[in-house]
């Protein structure tokens, strides 16, 4: 039997897909990328903002065509949209045979079997305070040289714009022994870079060990042989703590990189967003991180057009970004999500204004990024090869300053033959807005 997966949304959701692929493979299913060859199709959906929902619906509808006419005999919808619109998905798209909530994805094999056996339609929504079983090996789909590790599920922060606590439940950390075992398995299979993700990584361990324990986990992961880089994403600024800073500074394997979503910088808007930081706090955290870990690359994300955001708030945010000079930055426009407090707030901002503000921020960041990249020309860096662009005859690589998919790349011109996952020493020879160009350097002193 063949199974095909369509994985949408974020890297946390991708880990769930990879777990399901692992479970299906262990049960004897063969993975295919061809819809016409699949007996079972699983669409693991996202429901974070309007565009993501649209994309999920389009994908389910597209796969429903193969369920109607092709070889497919089981169409299963999982993930955040399944959790959020349990009944609608099945009622509106009759080709869907089963819907599994975000805490029920470990029932994928049983569900596929029930549907293929000609049973009734299946719906399963386990309580959102449960962690699905992790006893099967994951099948990594990112090429293998890097892999995401989801260290916790859910979120208790309840920012006023965010629907995720309703889709993913309360914060629960994955036990440390389980994560170490997972990391060892990934390393054995060739993973060199571990990327730690969760809705919020900095709080890791509070529920299980009574205190923040990300620094302990990081130290243990550094001992896993074969792992060369460890990167941490999604750190709430107010939760950054001293032991964490110490471990990032002192452990060689930990990338001097932090993803610190701040969302805004106007105190008025931060308060309306339900964030726990002020502009002054944010400036203090950024300054401290840069003082304590001088080479650190800081990434952040922002939301423009939150209800009530005035031109003044926007300008305040622009000034803050100009001053802080984040190394990497992403900007989303606010999406009005039903069942969130912000959706009910007055003074919703017109779509056009949100977009204009997003563009202005991105233009500002382009200048910052180009300047920072230009300053790096001449430096020799360690980079991990990601792949090869045949048309342009260049290798694509990343430095410690860049997470895959969201940050920049280093394009390397060389006659040498390189493989994905190889580490090379490269000299930066040119700077683009977000990317760098370089060549292989023979001499390198780390
Ligand atoms: Fe991720 Fe989308 Fe769910 S961003 S947590 S897949 S709503």
PDB file of C-alpha atoms in Angstrom, residues 311-424:
ATOM      1  CA  UNK A 311       0.568  55.709  12.091  1.00  0.00           C
ATOM      2  CA  UNK A 312       2.405  56.805  15.238  1.00  0.00           C
ATOM      3  CA  UNK A 313       2.640  53.239  16.523  1.00  0.00           C
ATOM      4  CA  UNK A 314       3.929  52.148  13.149  1.00  0.00           C
ATOM      5  CA  UNK A 315       6.564  54.867  13.130  1.00  0.00           C
ATOM      6  CA  UNK A 316       7.600  53.890  16.618  1.00  0.00           C
ATOM      7  CA  UNK A 317       8.077  50.342  15.389  1.00  0.00           C
ATOM      8  CA  UNK A 318      10.060  51.542  12.352  1.00  0.00           C
ATOM      9  CA  UNK A 319      12.361  53.576  14.615  1.00  0.00           C
ATOM     10  CA  UNK A 320      12.868  50.639  16.932  1.00  0.00           C
ATOM     11  CA  UNK A 321      13.785  48.320  14.069  1.00  0.00           C
ATOM     12  CA  UNK A 322      16.126  50.974  12.685  1.00  0.00           C
ATOM     13  CA  UNK A 323      17.816  51.227  16.072  1.00  0.00           C
ATOM     14  CA  UNK A 324      17.974  47.541  16.991  1.00  0.00           C
ATOM     15  CA  UNK A 325      19.147  46.343  13.572  1.00  0.00           C
ATOM     16  CA  UNK A 326      18.019  42.749  13.824  1.00  0.00           C
ATOM     17  CA  UNK A 327      20.068  40.453  11.628  1.00  0.00           C
ATOM     18  CA  UNK A 328      16.981  38.690  10.279  1.00  0.00           C
ATOM     19  CA  UNK A 329      13.387  39.836  10.284  1.00  0.00           C
ATOM     20  CA  UNK A 330      10.021  38.620   9.025  1.00  0.00           C
ATOM     21  CA  UNK A 331       6.825  40.706   8.886  1.00  0.00           C
ATOM     22  CA  UNK A 332       3.259  39.374   8.809  1.00  0.00           C
ATOM     23  CA  UNK A 333       0.117  41.402   8.336  1.00  0.00           C
ATOM     24  CA  UNK A 334      -2.417  40.935  11.134  1.00  0.00           C
ATOM     25  CA  UNK A 335      -5.042  38.286  10.339  1.00  0.00           C
ATOM     26  CA  UNK A 336      -8.406  38.572  12.090  1.00  0.00           C
ATOM     27  CA  UNK A 337      -9.023  35.125  13.563  1.00  0.00           C
ATOM     28  CA  UNK A 338     -12.436  34.279  14.929  1.00  0.00           C
ATOM     29  CA  UNK A 339     -12.497  33.169  18.579  1.00  0.00           C
ATOM     30  CA  UNK A 340      -9.582  35.393  19.505  1.00  0.00           C
ATOM     31  CA  UNK A 341      -9.935  38.551  21.625  1.00  0.00           C
ATOM     32  CA  UNK A 342      -8.256  40.746  18.989  1.00  0.00           C
ATOM     33  CA  UNK A 343     -10.873  39.828  16.383  1.00  0.00           C
ATOM     34  CA  UNK A 344     -13.470  41.625  18.513  1.00  0.00           C
ATOM     35  CA  UNK A 345     -11.369  44.739  19.091  1.00  0.00           C
ATOM     36  CA  UNK A 346     -12.496  48.012  17.541  1.00  0.00           C
ATOM     37  CA  UNK A 347     -10.375  49.940  15.041  1.00  0.00           C
ATOM     38  CA  UNK A 348      -9.475  47.078  12.738  1.00  0.00           C
ATOM     39  CA  UNK A 349      -6.895  48.349  10.240  1.00  0.00           C
ATOM     40  CA  UNK A 350      -7.689  48.233   6.504  1.00  0.00           C
ATOM     41  CA  UNK A 351      -5.859  45.518   4.551  1.00  0.00           C
ATOM     42  CA  UNK A 352      -4.129  48.077   2.311  1.00  0.00           C
ATOM     43  CA  UNK A 353      -2.654  49.954   5.266  1.00  0.00           C
ATOM     44  CA  UNK A 354      -1.397  46.700   6.806  1.00  0.00           C
ATOM     45  CA  UNK A 355       0.322  45.814   3.513  1.00  0.00           C
ATOM     46  CA  UNK A 356       1.879  49.270   3.105  1.00  0.00           C
ATOM     47  CA  UNK A 357       3.276  49.103   6.623  1.00  0.00           C
ATOM     48  CA  UNK A 358       4.580  45.606   6.002  1.00  0.00           C
ATOM     49  CA  UNK A 359       6.336  46.815   2.834  1.00  0.00           C
ATOM     50  CA  UNK A 360       7.873  49.792   4.607  1.00  0.00           C
ATOM     51  CA  UNK A 361       9.270  47.554   7.312  1.00  0.00           C
ATOM     52  CA  UNK A 362      10.623  45.083   4.791  1.00  0.00           C
ATOM     53  CA  UNK A 363      12.292  47.873   2.807  1.00  0.00           C
ATOM     54  CA  UNK A 364      13.919  49.181   5.956  1.00  0.00           C
ATOM     55  CA  UNK A 365      15.122  45.688   6.828  1.00  0.00           C
ATOM     56  CA  UNK A 366      16.527  45.203   3.331  1.00  0.00           C
ATOM     57  CA  UNK A 367      18.798  48.191   3.870  1.00  0.00           C
ATOM     58  CA  UNK A 368      19.857  46.961   7.306  1.00  0.00           C
ATOM     59  CA  UNK A 369      20.468  43.467   5.990  1.00  0.00           C
ATOM     60  CA  UNK A 370      22.457  44.655   2.958  1.00  0.00           C
ATOM     61  CA  UNK A 371      24.692  46.812   5.179  1.00  0.00           C
ATOM     62  CA  UNK A 372      25.267  43.961   7.584  1.00  0.00           C
ATOM     63  CA  UNK A 373      26.009  41.548   4.748  1.00  0.00           C
ATOM     64  CA  UNK A 374      28.411  44.026   3.122  1.00  0.00           C
ATOM     65  CA  UNK A 375      30.332  44.244   6.399  1.00  0.00           C
ATOM     66  CA  UNK A 376      30.920  40.511   6.241  1.00  0.00           C
ATOM     67  CA  UNK A 377      32.675  40.475   2.873  1.00  0.00           C
ATOM     68  CA  UNK A 378      36.179  39.131   3.370  1.00  0.00           C
ATOM     69  CA  UNK A 379      35.266  37.009   6.404  1.00  0.00           C
ATOM     70  CA  UNK A 380      35.930  33.275   6.407  1.00  0.00           C
ATOM     71  CA  UNK A 381      33.007  31.251   7.683  1.00  0.00           C
ATOM     72  CA  UNK A 382      31.956  27.704   8.366  1.00  0.00           C
ATOM     73  CA  UNK A 383      28.944  26.760   6.249  1.00  0.00           C
ATOM     74  CA  UNK A 384      26.801  23.692   5.764  1.00  0.00           C
ATOM     75  CA  UNK A 385      26.003  22.701   2.186  1.00  0.00           C
ATOM     76  CA  UNK A 386      22.294  22.453   1.425  1.00  0.00           C
ATOM     77  CA  UNK A 387      22.267  21.539  -2.244  1.00  0.00           C
ATOM     78  CA  UNK A 388      23.254  22.514  -5.749  1.00  0.00           C
ATOM     79  CA  UNK A 389      21.587  24.872  -8.244  1.00  0.00           C
ATOM     80  CA  UNK A 390      22.225  23.269 -11.620  1.00  0.00           C
ATOM     81  CA  UNK A 391      21.116  26.268 -13.689  1.00  0.00           C
ATOM     82  CA  UNK A 392      23.427  28.637 -11.899  1.00  0.00           C
ATOM     83  CA  UNK A 393      26.208  26.153 -11.247  1.00  0.00           C
ATOM     84  CA  UNK A 394      26.505  27.057  -7.581  1.00  0.00           C
ATOM     85  CA  UNK A 395      26.232  25.294  -4.261  1.00  0.00           C
ATOM     86  CA  UNK A 396      23.740  26.611  -1.724  1.00  0.00           C
ATOM     87  CA  UNK A 397      24.981  26.685   1.861  1.00  0.00           C
ATOM     88  CA  UNK A 398      24.060  28.199   5.209  1.00  0.00           C
ATOM     89  CA  UNK A 399      26.150  29.752   7.978  1.00  0.00           C
ATOM     90  CA  UNK A 400      25.282  29.633  11.691  1.00  0.00           C
ATOM     91  CA  UNK A 401      23.452  32.925  11.130  1.00  0.00           C
ATOM     92  CA  UNK A 402      20.803  31.364   8.930  1.00  0.00           C
ATOM     93  CA  UNK A 403      17.995  28.964   9.683  1.00  0.00           C
ATOM     94  CA  UNK A 404      16.669  26.997   6.710  1.00  0.00           C
ATOM     95  CA  UNK A 405      13.655  28.317   4.849  1.00  0.00           C
ATOM     96  CA  UNK A 406      13.408  31.661   6.624  1.00  0.00           C
ATOM     97  CA  UNK A 407      16.857  33.269   6.493  1.00  0.00           C
ATOM     98  CA  UNK A 408      19.490  33.788   3.823  1.00  0.00           C
ATOM     99  CA  UNK A 409      21.917  31.528   1.985  1.00  0.00           C
ATOM    100  CA  UNK A 410      25.566  31.553   1.012  1.00  0.00           C
ATOM    101  CA  UNK A 411      26.061  30.716  -2.668  1.00  0.00           C
ATOM    102  CA  UNK A 412      29.408  29.060  -3.305  1.00  0.00           C
ATOM    103  CA  UNK A 413      31.152  28.807  -6.625  1.00  0.00           C
ATOM    104  CA  UNK A 414      33.595  25.914  -6.737  1.00  0.00           C
ATOM    105  CA  UNK A 415      34.901  23.132  -8.945  1.00  0.00           C
ATOM    106  CA  UNK A 416      34.993  20.807  -5.940  1.00  0.00           C
ATOM    107  CA  UNK A 417      32.225  18.262  -5.530  1.00  0.00           C
ATOM    108  CA  UNK A 418      30.233  18.816  -2.378  1.00  0.00           C
ATOM    109  CA  UNK A 419      27.375  16.887  -0.791  1.00  0.00           C
ATOM    110  CA  UNK A 420      24.386  18.115   1.229  1.00  0.00           C
ATOM    111  CA  UNK A 421      25.413  18.179   4.856  1.00  0.00           C
ATOM    112  CA  UNK A 422      29.124  18.789   4.129  1.00  0.00           C
ATOM    113  CA  UNK A 423      30.704  21.514   6.209  1.00  0.00           C
ATOM    114  CA  UNK A 424      33.023  23.822   4.288  1.00  0.00           C
TER     115      UNK A 424
END
